[in-house]
Amino acid sequence: MTVHIGAAPGQIAETVLMPGDPYRAKWAAETFLDGAELVNEVRGMLGFTGTWKGNPVTIQGSGMGMPSLSIYANELISSYNAQTLIRIGSCGGMQPHVDIRDVIIAMSATTITSPSSGIFKEVNFAPTADWSLLRAAVTAAETKGGKTHVGGIYSSDVFYAERPDLDEQMVRHGILGVEMEAAELYTLAARHGRRALAVLTVSDHLQTGEALPSADRERTFGDMVEIALEAAFA
Ligand code: ADE
């Protein structure tokens, strides 16, 4: 047990999928895993372990934002020996060619700050996905038939942004979408020699103001979960 995860040693798999929303962890575990069992409910941040095609998998909520994800990812890595950590979540589209429901596989994650950025002092560290996971996720996505983009995303500290100039610079530099967790996940994985990736579904669009109706979310989010699972065990 750790401060924030109540699972016993051995109850967490080496492969962990991390949605922000604990109820999405429950839905994904019940939908995609065999024999899913609740292994964590501390603070309602649900985690489940089961198997996918015979492979042990944990799906653990991360909460929203990098400080919350950092707590869970640190404990999963340092106390439960997680080796492969894949964020599955939503993001806001930033480019005109990125549409609602598209999948974004994040090659890099730009930030202003993250819980880790203090240790780098004057250096702008470039949080980057694990190449083997990225490549496998792209291959898996190609078989799904949905529209997929691979490139840079922006990990923001705010959902309600007050800096249109900053969004403009992100768009101008080809950033595909905005979310709030991946940069810290990539940085922690780099520090501890683990594999990390973020597979995201575009749930809203900063330029058009469009947003995915909640009834549509499960089907599109399902593709993202399958891409993550296929990448983890490729
Ligand atoms: N996650 C989903 N949509 C987002 C947005 N517009 N900004 C930040 N995080 C998000």
CSV table of C-alpha atoms and ligand atoms in Angstrom, one decimal:
chain,number,residue,atom,x,y,z
A,1,MET,CA,0.0,0.0,0.0
A,2,THR,CA,1.1,3.6,-0.7
A,3,VAL,CA,-0.3,6.9,0.6
A,4,HIS,CA,-2.8,7.1,-2.3
A,5,ILE,CA,-3.1,3.5,-3.6
A,6,GLY,CA,-4.6,0.8,-1.4
A,7,ALA,CA,-3.6,-2.2,-3.6
A,8,ALA,CA,-1.6,-5.0,-2.0
A,9,PRO,CA,1.8,-5.8,-3.4
A,10,GLY,CA,1.3,-7.9,-6.5
A,11,GLN,CA,-2.2,-6.5,-7.2
A,12,ILE,CA,-0.9,-3.9,-9.7
A,13,ALA,CA,0.1,-5.2,-13.2
A,14,GLU,CA,3.3,-4.0,-14.9
A,15,THR,CA,1.1,-2.5,-17.6
A,16,VAL,CA,-1.1,0.4,-16.4
A,17,LEU,CA,-3.6,2.4,-18.4
A,18,MET,CA,-4.3,5.8,-16.8
A,19,PRO,CA,-7.5,7.6,-17.6
A,20,GLY,CA,-8.1,10.9,-15.8
A,21,ASP,CA,-11.6,9.9,-14.8
A,22,PRO,CA,-11.9,7.1,-12.2
A,23,TYR,CA,-15.4,6.1,-13.6
A,24,ARG,CA,-13.8,5.8,-17.1
A,25,ALA,CA,-11.3,3.4,-15.4
A,26,LYS,CA,-14.2,1.4,-14.2
A,27,TRP,CA,-15.9,1.4,-17.6
A,28,ALA,CA,-12.8,0.5,-19.5
A,29,ALA,CA,-11.9,-2.3,-17.0
A,30,GLU,CA,-15.4,-3.8,-17.2
A,31,THR,CA,-15.6,-3.4,-21.0
A,32,PHE,CA,-12.1,-4.6,-22.1
A,33,LEU,CA,-10.6,-6.7,-19.3
A,34,ASP,CA,-11.4,-10.3,-18.2
A,35,GLY,CA,-11.8,-10.9,-14.5
A,36,ALA,CA,-11.4,-7.2,-13.6
A,37,GLU,CA,-11.2,-6.6,-9.8
A,38,LEU,CA,-11.2,-3.4,-7.9
A,39,VAL,CA,-7.7,-2.9,-6.4
A,40,ASN,CA,-7.9,0.7,-5.3
A,41,GLU,CA,-10.6,3.0,-4.1
A,42,VAL,CA,-8.6,5.4,-1.9
A,43,ARG,CA,-10.2,8.9,-2.3
A,44,GLY,CA,-12.5,7.4,-5.0
A,45,MET,CA,-9.6,7.2,-7.5
A,46,LEU,CA,-10.7,3.7,-8.7
A,47,GLY,CA,-8.2,1.2,-10.0
A,48,PHE,CA,-8.9,-2.3,-11.4
A,49,THR,CA,-6.7,-5.2,-12.4
A,50,GLY,CA,-7.7,-7.9,-14.9
A,51,THR,CA,-6.3,-9.5,-18.0
A,52,TRP,CA,-6.4,-8.6,-21.7
A,53,LYS,CA,-5.8,-11.5,-24.1
A,54,GLY,CA,-4.2,-13.2,-21.1
A,55,ASN,CA,-1.9,-10.3,-20.2
A,56,PRO,CA,-2.2,-8.7,-16.8
A,57,VAL,CA,-3.4,-5.0,-17.0
A,58,THR,CA,-4.3,-2.4,-14.4
A,59,ILE,CA,-6.5,0.5,-15.2
A,60,GLN,CA,-5.9,3.2,-12.6
A,61,GLY,CA,-7.5,6.7,-12.6
A,62,SER,CA,-5.0,9.6,-12.5
A,63,GLY,CA,-7.3,12.5,-11.6
A,64,MET,CA,-7.1,15.7,-13.6
A,65,GLY,CA,-3.9,17.7,-14.0
A,66,MET,CA,-0.2,17.0,-13.7
A,67,PRO,CA,0.0,17.3,-9.9
A,68,SER,CA,-2.6,14.6,-9.5
A,69,LEU,CA,-1.2,12.3,-12.2
A,70,SER,CA,2.3,12.8,-10.7
A,71,ILE,CA,1.1,11.3,-7.4
A,72,TYR,CA,-0.3,8.1,-9.0
A,73,ALA,CA,2.4,7.6,-11.5
A,74,ASN,CA,5.2,8.0,-8.9
A,75,GLU,CA,3.6,5.5,-6.6
A,76,LEU,CA,2.8,3.0,-9.5
A,77,ILE,CA,6.5,3.2,-10.6
A,78,SER,CA,8.3,3.3,-7.3
A,79,SER,CA,6.1,1.1,-5.1
A,80,TYR,CA,4.4,-1.2,-7.6
A,81,ASN,CA,7.1,-1.5,-10.3
A,82,ALA,CA,4.8,-0.4,-13.2
A,83,GLN,CA,6.9,-0.6,-16.4
A,84,THR,CA,4.5,0.6,-19.1
A,85,LEU,CA,2.2,3.5,-18.4
A,86,ILE,CA,-0.3,4.7,-21.0
A,87,ARG,CA,-2.5,7.7,-20.5
A,88,ILE,CA,-5.9,7.3,-22.1
A,89,GLY,CA,-7.9,10.5,-22.0
A,90,SER,CA,-9.6,13.4,-23.8
A,91,CYS,CA,-8.1,16.5,-25.3
A,92,GLY,CA,-9.1,19.7,-27.0
A,93,GLY,CA,-8.3,19.9,-30.7
A,94,MET,CA,-6.1,22.8,-31.8
A,95,GLN,CA,-5.6,22.5,-35.5
A,96,PRO,CA,-8.2,22.9,-38.3
A,97,HIS,CA,-7.5,19.4,-39.7
A,98,VAL,CA,-8.1,17.8,-36.2
A,99,ASP,CA,-11.7,16.9,-35.7
A,100,ILE,CA,-13.9,15.9,-32.8
A,101,ARG,CA,-13.6,12.1,-32.3
A,102,ASP,CA,-10.1,11.9,-33.9
A,103,VAL,CA,-7.4,10.1,-32.0
A,104,ILE,CA,-4.1,11.8,-31.2
A,105,ILE,CA,-1.1,9.8,-30.3
A,106,ALA,CA,1.3,12.2,-28.5
A,107,MET,CA,4.9,12.1,-29.7
A,108,SER,CA,5.9,15.0,-27.4
A,109,ALA,CA,4.2,17.1,-24.7
A,110,THR,CA,5.0,20.8,-24.3
A,111,THR,CA,4.4,22.6,-21.0
A,112,ILE,CA,4.9,25.9,-19.2
A,113,THR,CA,5.6,24.0,-16.0
A,114,SER,CA,5.0,20.6,-14.6
A,115,PRO,CA,5.6,19.1,-11.1
A,116,SER,CA,9.0,18.0,-12.4
A,117,SER,CA,10.1,21.1,-14.2
A,118,GLY,CA,11.8,22.7,-11.1
A,119,ILE,CA,14.6,20.1,-11.2
A,120,PHE,CA,15.7,21.1,-14.7
A,121,LYS,CA,16.4,24.8,-13.7
A,122,GLU,CA,17.2,26.7,-16.9
A,123,VAL,CA,16.8,23.6,-19.2
A,124,ASN,CA,13.6,23.1,-21.2
A,125,PHE,CA,13.4,19.3,-21.0
A,126,ALA,CA,11.4,17.8,-23.9
A,127,PRO,CA,9.0,15.2,-22.6
A,128,THR,CA,8.8,12.5,-25.2
A,129,ALA,CA,6.8,9.3,-25.7
A,130,ASP,CA,8.4,5.9,-25.7
A,131,TRP,CA,9.2,5.0,-29.4
A,132,SER,CA,8.3,1.4,-29.2
A,133,LEU,CA,4.9,2.2,-27.8
A,134,LEU,CA,4.3,5.1,-30.2
A,135,ARG,CA,5.1,3.0,-33.2
A,136,ALA,CA,2.9,0.1,-32.0
A,137,ALA,CA,0.0,2.5,-31.3
A,138,VAL,CA,0.3,4.0,-34.7
A,139,THR,CA,0.1,0.5,-36.3
A,140,ALA,CA,-2.9,-0.4,-34.1
A,141,ALA,CA,-4.7,2.8,-34.9
A,142,GLU,CA,-4.2,2.2,-38.7
A,143,THR,CA,-6.3,-1.0,-38.4
A,144,LYS,CA,-9.2,0.8,-36.7
A,145,GLY,CA,-10.1,3.0,-39.6
A,146,GLY,CA,-10.7,6.2,-37.5
A,147,LYS,CA,-8.7,9.4,-38.2
A,148,THR,CA,-5.5,9.4,-36.2
A,149,HIS,CA,-2.9,12.1,-35.8
A,150,VAL,CA,0.7,11.7,-34.4
A,151,GLY,CA,2.6,14.7,-33.2
A,152,GLY,CA,3.1,17.2,-30.4
A,153,ILE,CA,0.5,18.1,-27.8
A,154,TYR,CA,0.3,20.8,-25.1
A,155,SER,CA,0.0,19.8,-21.4
A,156,SER,CA,-1.7,22.8,-19.8
A,157,ASP,CA,-2.3,23.6,-16.1
A,158,VAL,CA,-5.7,25.1,-16.8
A,159,PHE,CA,-8.8,23.9,-18.5
A,160,TYR,CA,-10.3,27.4,-18.5
A,161,ALA,CA,-7.4,29.2,-20.3
A,162,GLU,CA,-7.0,33.0,-20.2
A,163,ARG,CA,-4.1,33.3,-22.6
A,164,PRO,CA,-5.4,33.3,-26.2
A,165,ASP,CA,-1.9,34.4,-27.3
A,166,LEU,CA,-0.4,31.2,-25.9
A,167,ASP,CA,-3.0,29.0,-27.7
A,168,GLU,CA,-2.1,30.9,-30.9
A,169,GLN,CA,1.6,30.1,-30.5
A,170,MET,CA,0.8,26.4,-29.9
A,171,VAL,CA,-1.4,26.3,-33.0
A,172,ARG,CA,1.3,28.2,-35.0
A,173,HIS,CA,3.9,25.6,-33.9
A,174,GLY,CA,1.8,22.6,-35.0
A,175,ILE,CA,0.5,21.5,-31.6
A,176,LEU,CA,-2.4,19.1,-32.3
A,177,GLY,CA,-4.3,19.3,-29.0
A,178,VAL,CA,-4.4,20.3,-25.4
A,179,GLU,CA,-4.8,18.2,-22.3
A,180,MET,CA,-3.4,18.4,-18.8
A,181,GLU,CA,-1.3,15.3,-17.8
A,182,ALA,CA,1.0,13.8,-20.5
A,183,ALA,CA,4.1,16.0,-20.0
A,184,GLU,CA,4.5,14.9,-16.4
A,185,LEU,CA,3.9,11.2,-17.3
A,186,TYR,CA,6.6,11.3,-20.0
A,187,THR,CA,9.1,13.1,-17.7
A,188,LEU,CA,8.6,10.5,-14.8
A,189,ALA,CA,8.9,7.6,-17.3
A,190,ALA,CA,12.1,9.1,-18.6
A,191,ARG,CA,13.5,9.6,-15.1
A,192,HIS,CA,12.7,6.0,-14.0
A,193,GLY,CA,13.5,4.2,-17.3
A,194,ARG,CA,9.8,3.2,-18.0
A,195,ARG,CA,7.7,3.3,-21.1
A,196,ALA,CA,5.0,5.9,-21.4
A,197,LEU,CA,2.6,7.1,-24.1
A,198,ALA,CA,-0.6,9.2,-24.3
A,199,VAL,CA,-3.4,8.1,-26.6
A,200,LEU,CA,-6.1,10.8,-26.7
A,201,THR,CA,-9.6,11.3,-28.1
A,202,VAL,CA,-10.5,14.8,-29.2
A,203,SER,CA,-13.5,15.7,-27.1
A,204,ASP,CA,-13.8,19.4,-27.9
A,205,HIS,CA,-12.2,21.9,-30.3
A,206,LEU,CA,-10.7,25.2,-29.3
A,207,GLN,CA,-11.2,26.8,-32.7
A,208,THR,CA,-14.7,25.7,-33.5
A,209,GLY,CA,-16.1,25.5,-30.0
A,210,GLU,CA,-17.6,22.1,-30.9
A,211,ALA,CA,-17.8,19.4,-28.1
A,212,LEU,CA,-18.5,15.7,-28.2
A,213,PRO,CA,-22.0,14.9,-26.8
A,214,SER,CA,-21.5,12.6,-23.8
A,215,ALA,CA,-23.6,9.9,-25.4
A,216,ASP,CA,-21.0,9.6,-28.2
A,217,ARG,CA,-18.0,9.4,-25.9
A,218,GLU,CA,-18.0,5.7,-25.0
A,219,ARG,CA,-17.8,4.4,-28.6
A,220,THR,CA,-15.0,6.8,-29.6
A,221,PHE,CA,-13.1,6.3,-26.3
A,222,GLY,CA,-13.3,2.5,-26.9
A,223,ASP,CA,-11.0,2.8,-29.9
A,224,MET,CA,-8.5,4.6,-27.8
A,225,VAL,CA,-8.5,1.9,-25.1
A,226,GLU,CA,-8.0,-0.8,-27.7
A,227,ILE,CA,-5.1,1.1,-29.3
A,228,ALA,CA,-3.4,1.5,-25.9
A,229,LEU,CA,-3.8,-2.2,-25.1
A,230,GLU,CA,-2.6,-3.3,-28.5
A,231,ALA,CA,0.4,-1.0,-28.3
A,232,ALA,CA,1.3,-2.3,-24.8
A,233,PHE,CA,1.5,-5.9,-25.9
A,234,ALA,CA,2.7,-5.5,-29.5
B,1,ADE,N1,-9.1,18.0,-22.0
B,1,ADE,C1,-10.2,17.9,-22.9
B,1,ADE,N2,-10.4,19.1,-23.5
B,1,ADE,C2,-9.5,20.0,-22.9
B,1,ADE,C3,-9.3,21.3,-23.1
B,1,ADE,N3,-10.0,22.0,-24.0
B,1,ADE,N4,-8.3,21.9,-22.4
B,1,ADE,C4,-7.6,21.2,-21.5
B,1,ADE,N5,-7.7,19.9,-21.3
B,1,ADE,C5,-8.7,19.3,-22.0
